[in-house]
Amino acid sequence: MTPEAEIQHAAVALKRGELVILPTETVYGLAADAANGEAVARIFEAKGRPRFNPLIAHVADAAQAERIAVLDDRARRLADAFWPGPLTLVAPVRDRAAVCDLARAGLDTVAVRVPGHTRARAVIAAFGGAVVAPSANRSGRPSPTTFDDAVEETGAHAGAALDGGPCAVGVESTVVAVMDGALRLLRPGSVTRDEIEAVAGPLSEGGGEGHRSPGRLALHYAPDAPVRLNADRAEAGEILLGFGPVGQGRWSLSEAGDLRETAANLFRMLREADREKPRAIAVAPIPAHGLGEAVNDRLKRAAGFVG
Ligand code: TXA
Ligand code: MG
């Protein structure tokens, strides 16, 4: 199939209510027609995802986002600054039919994002409506950042699968709630806290581990092997994922100590290490600043340390 025919094929599958493996710049998604409750139900089944965990509606541009959600001035500034790109905005829902109740887990709010990957936007534009797409892993597992990993996780449930190459970002979008006069970071991601605050002003404290961020489970992104954090060397039977000067070679997340490279490698290397069936996967300390906040968030959840 030509690239254009692949896009059309994926859009037709969505119209039929089928699931589609969709590349985005962050991680691969398992996409469905956001307005079709039966299609959305298939996502929850395929992933084994709890139904209280709402999905992100992916749209082709900011105008489509505004038809679905009520975006205030700060939300618009964030959209202008970071869309298309790895930012998700949670705001009051405007069009309840466009993103069905099940996709929103019954909430009066909706999460929207315009993905940066051109093939993702091409599929959404060809389809015409909003597309919900959680990460294409089975619930609780590391998110897939390559086409092969996505197909291995949930490909059996998809009517079409689109290869968009390895994901450039490698961790999921930053999720920010903009409503009730507050700005809250619900999930750290590749758009950093500082970048959000530079555009939209200070974030409220006590962000999103409560009821407002229903999907943030304690054990998440987890490989089969236990994960041991802040390791300075590998114990017997362990694989050490290194960073900077700690643990050079095949298993280094970034020999240069670069956080973007680390994010891009993180989930793929957790999966590759897991395939070796080590006693545990040890991970070198990763700095907390900038993109390190998102990397450390995913690592803590992979290790089961967030309660
Ligand atoms: O980068 C990404 O965002 C990827 C790609 C595929 O776009 N998608 C993704 O989706 O990570 P998912 O379903 O794995 O994560 C969605 C997150 C969950 O933590 C969920 O709880 C939160 O967004 N969320 C969605 N709607 C929400 C809402 N109305 N209020 C609060 N949190 C919401
Ligand atoms: Mg996910």
Short mmCIF file of C-alpha atoms and ligand atoms in Angstrom, two decimals:
data_model
loop_
_atom_site.label_atom_id
_atom_site.label_comp_id
_atom_site.label_asym_id
_atom_site.label_seq_id
_atom_site.Cartn_x
_atom_site.Cartn_y
_atom_site.Cartn_z
CA MET A 1 0.00 0.00 0.00
CA THR A 2 1.14 3.56 -0.65
CA PRO A 3 1.48 5.78 2.44
CA GLU A 4 -1.69 7.64 1.39
CA ALA A 5 -3.62 4.37 0.96
CA GLU A 6 -2.49 3.27 4.43
CA ILE A 7 -3.92 6.48 5.92
CA GLN A 8 -7.25 5.92 4.12
CA HIS A 9 -7.32 2.27 5.21
CA ALA A 10 -6.82 3.30 8.85
CA ALA A 11 -9.55 5.97 8.60
CA VAL A 12 -11.99 3.45 7.10
CA ALA A 13 -11.22 0.96 9.89
CA LEU A 14 -12.01 3.68 12.47
CA LYS A 15 -15.31 4.47 10.71
CA ARG A 16 -16.22 0.77 10.90
CA GLY A 17 -15.69 0.84 14.66
CA GLU A 18 -12.42 -1.11 14.54
CA LEU A 19 -9.29 -0.36 16.57
CA VAL A 20 -6.17 1.02 14.89
CA ILE A 21 -2.53 1.00 16.02
CA LEU A 22 -1.63 4.68 15.60
CA PRO A 23 1.89 6.15 15.74
CA THR A 24 2.31 9.36 17.71
CA GLU A 25 5.44 11.32 18.65
CA THR A 26 5.14 10.19 22.29
CA VAL A 27 4.16 6.50 22.27
CA TYR A 28 2.06 4.26 19.99
CA GLY A 29 -1.69 4.53 20.60
CA LEU A 30 -4.58 2.07 20.24
CA ALA A 31 -7.14 4.29 18.53
CA ALA A 32 -10.93 4.22 18.14
CA ASP A 33 -13.78 6.51 17.05
CA ALA A 34 -14.32 8.66 20.18
CA ALA A 35 -18.06 8.97 19.49
CA ASN A 36 -18.67 5.22 19.12
CA GLY A 37 -19.31 3.61 22.52
CA GLU A 38 -18.92 0.06 21.21
CA ALA A 39 -15.57 0.84 19.61
CA VAL A 40 -14.40 2.56 22.80
CA ALA A 41 -15.52 -0.45 24.85
CA ARG A 42 -13.26 -2.62 22.68
CA ILE A 43 -10.28 -0.47 23.73
CA PHE A 44 -10.96 -1.12 27.42
CA GLU A 45 -11.30 -4.86 26.69
CA ALA A 46 -8.16 -5.07 24.54
CA LYS A 47 -6.05 -3.30 27.16
CA GLY A 48 -7.70 -4.83 30.24
CA ARG A 49 -8.07 -1.22 31.32
CA PRO A 50 -10.28 -0.24 34.29
CA ARG A 51 -13.31 1.69 33.07
CA PHE A 52 -12.82 4.52 35.55
CA ASN A 53 -9.71 5.58 33.63
CA PRO A 54 -10.70 8.13 30.93
CA LEU A 55 -9.11 8.37 27.48
CA ILE A 56 -7.49 11.25 25.57
CA ALA A 57 -9.36 12.58 22.50
CA HIS A 58 -6.88 13.20 19.68
CA VAL A 59 -7.89 15.90 17.19
CA ALA A 60 -6.39 17.32 14.01
CA ASP A 61 -6.13 20.96 15.12
CA ALA A 62 -6.99 23.46 17.86
CA ALA A 63 -10.28 24.45 16.19
CA GLN A 64 -11.51 20.85 16.50
CA ALA A 65 -10.37 20.81 20.16
CA GLU A 66 -12.42 23.97 20.84
CA ARG A 67 -15.54 22.32 19.45
CA ILE A 68 -15.14 19.48 21.96
CA ALA A 69 -13.79 21.24 25.08
CA VAL A 70 -14.24 24.65 26.70
CA LEU A 71 -10.76 26.16 26.54
CA ASP A 72 -10.16 29.33 28.58
CA ASP A 73 -7.43 31.93 27.87
CA ARG A 74 -4.68 29.99 29.59
CA ALA A 75 -5.64 26.77 27.85
CA ARG A 76 -5.56 28.61 24.51
CA ARG A 77 -2.11 30.00 25.25
CA LEU A 78 -0.87 26.48 26.03
CA ALA A 79 -2.48 25.15 22.85
CA ASP A 80 -0.84 27.91 20.78
CA ALA A 81 2.54 27.23 22.32
CA PHE A 82 2.63 23.41 22.26
CA TRP A 83 0.20 22.07 19.62
CA PRO A 84 0.76 20.06 17.56
CA GLY A 85 2.82 18.30 20.22
CA PRO A 86 3.01 16.26 23.42
CA LEU A 87 0.61 18.27 25.60
CA THR A 88 -2.87 17.11 26.70
CA LEU A 89 -5.35 19.64 28.10
CA VAL A 90 -8.16 18.55 30.46
CA ALA A 91 -11.07 21.01 30.39
CA PRO A 92 -14.87 21.04 30.73
CA VAL A 93 -16.54 19.04 27.96
CA ARG A 94 -18.54 21.05 25.37
CA ASP A 95 -19.68 18.31 22.96
CA ARG A 96 -20.56 15.16 24.92
CA ALA A 97 -21.48 13.18 21.81
CA ALA A 98 -18.12 13.78 20.11
CA VAL A 99 -16.33 12.00 22.97
CA CYS A 100 -18.75 9.43 24.42
CA ASP A 101 -19.43 8.93 28.13
CA LEU A 102 -17.39 5.73 28.32
CA ALA A 103 -14.34 7.49 26.81
CA ARG A 104 -14.63 10.22 29.46
CA ALA A 105 -15.33 7.66 32.22
CA GLY A 106 -18.55 9.58 32.87
CA LEU A 107 -16.74 12.82 33.80
CA ASP A 108 -17.86 16.34 32.85
CA THR A 109 -14.35 17.01 31.62
CA VAL A 110 -12.49 15.83 28.54
CA ALA A 111 -8.79 15.41 27.72
CA VAL A 112 -7.76 16.71 24.26
CA ARG A 113 -4.52 16.78 22.34
CA VAL A 114 -3.27 17.53 18.82
CA PRO A 115 -0.47 14.99 18.20
CA GLY A 116 2.78 16.13 16.66
CA HIS A 117 3.20 13.06 14.43
CA THR A 118 2.11 13.94 10.87
CA ARG A 119 0.74 10.43 10.16
CA ALA A 120 -1.43 10.58 13.30
CA ARG A 121 -2.88 13.93 12.23
CA ALA A 122 -3.38 12.66 8.67
CA VAL A 123 -5.46 9.70 9.95
CA ILE A 124 -7.54 11.94 12.23
CA ALA A 125 -8.15 14.44 9.40
CA ALA A 126 -9.12 11.64 6.97
CA PHE A 127 -11.44 10.14 9.61
CA GLY A 128 -13.04 13.52 10.36
CA GLY A 129 -13.93 13.10 14.04
CA ALA A 130 -12.08 12.83 17.34
CA VAL A 131 -10.05 9.67 17.95
CA VAL A 132 -9.43 8.31 21.46
CA ALA A 133 -6.05 6.63 21.83
CA PRO A 134 -4.56 5.30 25.03
CA SER A 135 -1.04 3.92 24.83
CA ALA A 136 -1.16 0.64 22.89
CA ASN A 137 0.13 -1.53 25.76
CA ARG A 138 -1.96 -3.89 27.83
CA SER A 139 -2.89 -2.09 31.04
CA GLY A 140 -0.03 -1.83 33.55
CA ARG A 141 2.74 -2.65 31.03
CA PRO A 142 5.38 -0.31 29.57
CA SER A 143 4.04 1.85 26.72
CA PRO A 144 5.16 0.76 23.22
CA THR A 145 7.54 3.15 21.47
CA THR A 146 8.20 1.04 18.37
CA PHE A 147 5.77 -0.40 15.82
CA ASP A 148 6.81 -3.98 16.64
CA ASP A 149 6.24 -3.47 20.38
CA ALA A 150 2.78 -1.97 19.72
CA VAL A 151 1.78 -4.89 17.48
CA GLU A 152 3.08 -7.37 20.06
CA GLU A 153 1.01 -5.74 22.84
CA THR A 154 -2.39 -5.15 21.24
CA GLY A 155 -2.04 -5.78 17.49
CA ALA A 156 -4.31 -8.84 17.70
CA HIS A 157 -7.22 -6.51 18.54
CA ALA A 158 -6.56 -3.97 15.75
CA GLY A 159 -8.22 -3.87 12.31
CA ALA A 160 -5.34 -1.77 10.97
CA ALA A 161 -1.84 -0.93 12.14
CA LEU A 162 0.19 2.04 10.90
CA ASP A 163 3.97 2.09 11.13
CA GLY A 164 5.29 5.56 11.98
CA GLY A 165 8.82 4.55 12.96
CA PRO A 166 10.24 4.77 16.47
CA CYS A 167 8.58 7.41 18.67
CA ALA A 168 10.78 10.50 18.92
CA VAL A 169 9.69 11.51 22.45
CA GLY A 170 9.25 8.11 24.13
CA VAL A 171 7.18 9.12 27.19
CA GLU A 172 3.50 10.04 27.15
CA SER A 173 2.18 13.58 26.79
CA THR A 174 2.14 16.04 29.69
CA VAL A 175 -1.42 16.24 31.06
CA VAL A 176 -2.53 19.64 32.40
CA ALA A 177 -6.01 20.43 33.76
CA VAL A 178 -7.15 23.98 33.05
CA MET A 179 -10.46 24.65 34.84
CA ASP A 180 -12.09 26.12 37.95
CA GLY A 181 -9.49 28.91 37.76
CA ALA A 182 -6.66 26.46 38.50
CA LEU A 183 -3.84 25.03 36.44
CA ARG A 184 -2.82 21.52 37.56
CA LEU A 185 -0.15 19.14 36.34
CA LEU A 186 -1.89 15.73 36.29
CA ARG A 187 0.92 13.80 34.57
CA PRO A 188 4.48 15.00 33.91
CA GLY A 189 5.64 14.50 30.35
CA SER A 190 7.97 15.86 27.75
CA VAL A 191 6.60 19.41 27.94
CA THR A 192 8.17 20.33 31.28
CA ARG A 193 6.73 22.08 34.32
CA ASP A 194 8.91 25.13 33.59
CA GLU A 195 7.73 25.31 29.98
CA ILE A 196 4.07 25.19 31.12
CA GLU A 197 4.59 27.90 33.74
CA ALA A 198 6.48 30.16 31.30
CA VAL A 199 3.42 30.20 29.03
CA ALA A 200 0.45 29.98 31.42
CA GLY A 201 1.66 31.11 34.86
CA PRO A 202 2.15 29.12 38.07
CA LEU A 203 0.83 25.59 38.47
CA SER A 204 -1.30 24.90 41.55
CA GLU A 205 0.27 22.68 44.17
CA GLY A 206 -0.90 19.16 44.84
CA GLY A 207 -1.43 18.32 41.13
CA GLY A 208 -2.99 15.14 40.13
CA GLU A 209 -2.65 11.97 42.12
CA GLY A 210 -6.19 12.33 43.50
CA HIS A 211 -9.57 11.73 41.94
CA ARG A 212 -8.89 14.25 39.17
CA SER A 213 -6.35 11.93 37.61
CA PRO A 214 -8.17 8.64 37.88
CA GLY A 215 -5.84 6.63 35.69
CA ARG A 216 -2.63 7.08 37.61
CA LEU A 217 -2.27 3.66 39.19
CA ALA A 218 0.58 2.79 41.54
CA LEU A 219 1.98 -0.13 39.56
CA HIS A 220 2.12 0.99 35.94
CA TYR A 221 4.53 0.83 33.03
CA ALA A 222 5.90 -2.30 34.71
CA PRO A 223 8.03 -4.98 33.03
CA ASP A 224 7.86 -8.55 34.41
CA ALA A 225 11.21 -8.24 36.22
CA PRO A 226 11.29 -6.15 39.40
CA VAL A 227 12.77 -2.67 38.93
CA ARG A 228 15.39 -1.31 41.36
CA LEU A 229 16.00 2.46 41.24
CA ASN A 230 19.01 4.71 41.92
CA ALA A 231 21.46 1.85 41.42
CA ASP A 232 25.17 2.56 41.03
CA ARG A 233 26.02 -0.96 39.87
CA ALA A 234 24.38 -4.25 38.85
CA GLU A 235 24.00 -6.94 41.53
CA ALA A 236 24.30 -10.62 40.49
CA GLY A 237 21.72 -11.51 37.85
CA GLU A 238 20.63 -7.91 37.28
CA ILE A 239 20.78 -5.78 34.16
CA LEU A 240 21.77 -2.16 34.91
CA LEU A 241 20.23 0.55 32.74
CA GLY A 242 22.92 3.21 32.91
CA PHE A 243 22.89 6.97 32.57
CA GLY A 244 25.88 9.22 31.89
CA PRO A 245 29.00 7.84 33.55
CA VAL A 246 27.14 4.95 35.29
CA GLY A 247 27.01 1.73 33.23
CA GLN A 248 28.24 2.48 29.72
CA GLY A 249 27.62 0.26 26.69
CA ARG A 250 24.60 -1.58 25.32
CA TRP A 251 22.34 -0.90 28.28
CA SER A 252 22.99 2.83 28.64
CA LEU A 253 19.87 5.03 28.49
CA SER A 254 22.15 7.88 27.43
CA GLU A 255 25.93 7.77 27.62
CA ALA A 256 25.96 11.54 27.11
CA GLY A 257 23.65 12.00 30.12
CA ASP A 258 20.98 13.54 27.88
CA LEU A 259 17.41 13.48 29.23
CA ARG A 260 15.70 13.61 25.79
CA GLU A 261 17.69 10.59 24.65
CA THR A 262 16.86 8.86 27.96
CA ALA A 263 13.12 9.43 27.52
CA ALA A 264 13.26 8.18 23.93
CA ASN A 265 15.07 4.98 25.03
CA LEU A 266 13.31 4.31 28.35
CA PHE A 267 10.35 2.04 27.56
CA ARG A 268 12.10 0.24 24.69
CA MET A 269 15.09 -0.59 26.90
CA LEU A 270 12.88 -1.72 29.80
CA ARG A 271 11.23 -4.13 27.35
CA GLU A 272 14.53 -5.31 25.88
CA ALA A 273 16.04 -5.86 29.32
CA ASP A 274 12.91 -7.75 30.41
CA ARG A 275 13.29 -10.18 27.46
CA GLU A 276 16.64 -11.30 28.93
CA LYS A 277 14.73 -12.46 32.04
CA PRO A 278 17.06 -10.83 34.57
CA ARG A 279 16.56 -11.24 38.32
CA ALA A 280 15.87 -7.50 38.38
CA ILE A 281 16.33 -4.41 36.22
CA ALA A 282 18.48 -1.88 38.07
CA VAL A 283 18.37 1.73 36.88
CA ALA A 284 21.02 4.39 37.48
CA PRO A 285 19.96 7.67 39.13
CA ILE A 286 18.33 10.08 36.65
CA PRO A 287 18.40 13.84 37.38
CA ALA A 288 15.04 15.23 38.58
CA HIS A 289 15.01 18.46 36.57
CA GLY A 290 13.30 19.17 33.23
CA LEU A 291 12.30 16.04 31.35
CA GLY A 292 13.79 14.06 34.27
CA GLU A 293 10.54 14.62 36.19
CA ALA A 294 8.60 12.54 33.62
CA VAL A 295 11.33 9.88 33.36
CA ASN A 296 11.49 9.48 37.16
CA ASP A 297 7.67 9.41 37.40
CA ARG A 298 7.53 6.47 34.95
CA LEU A 299 10.40 4.70 36.69
CA LYS A 300 8.82 5.01 40.14
CA ARG A 301 5.59 3.53 38.78
CA ALA A 302 7.50 0.75 36.99
CA ALA A 303 9.04 -0.05 40.38
CA GLY A 304 5.64 0.16 42.12
CA PHE A 305 6.69 2.98 44.43
CA VAL A 306 3.80 5.39 43.93
CA GLY A 307 0.97 4.73 46.35
O1 TXA B 1 1.12 10.63 24.82
C1 TXA B 1 -0.01 10.25 25.10
O2 TXA B 1 -0.81 10.95 25.76
C2 TXA B 1 -0.45 8.86 24.59
C3 TXA B 1 -0.50 8.88 23.07
C4 TXA B 1 -1.02 7.60 22.48
O3 TXA B 1 -1.23 10.00 22.64
N1 TXA B 1 -1.71 8.48 25.16
C5 TXA B 1 -1.81 8.16 26.49
O4 TXA B 1 -3.09 7.80 26.86
O5 TXA B 1 -0.89 8.19 27.26
P1 TXA B 1 -3.40 7.03 28.21
O6 TXA B 1 -4.83 6.62 28.08
O7 TXA B 1 -2.41 5.95 28.42
O8 TXA B 1 -3.30 8.11 29.32
C6 TXA B 1 -4.33 9.10 29.49
C7 TXA B 1 -4.14 9.82 30.79
C8 TXA B 1 -4.54 8.97 31.97
O9 TXA B 1 -3.64 9.21 33.05
C9 TXA B 1 -5.94 9.50 32.30
O10 TXA B 1 -6.32 9.29 33.63
C10 TXA B 1 -5.80 10.97 31.96
O11 TXA B 1 -4.99 10.99 30.81
N2 TXA B 1 -7.10 11.60 31.65
C11 TXA B 1 -7.85 11.44 30.53
N3 TXA B 1 -9.00 12.13 30.63
C12 TXA B 1 -8.98 12.76 31.83
C13 TXA B 1 -9.89 13.61 32.53
N4 TXA B 1 -11.05 13.95 32.01
N5 TXA B 1 -9.51 14.06 33.76
C14 TXA B 1 -8.33 13.70 34.30
N6 TXA B 1 -7.43 12.88 33.70
C15 TXA B 1 -7.75 12.42 32.49
MG MG B 2 -1.00 4.49 29.19
#
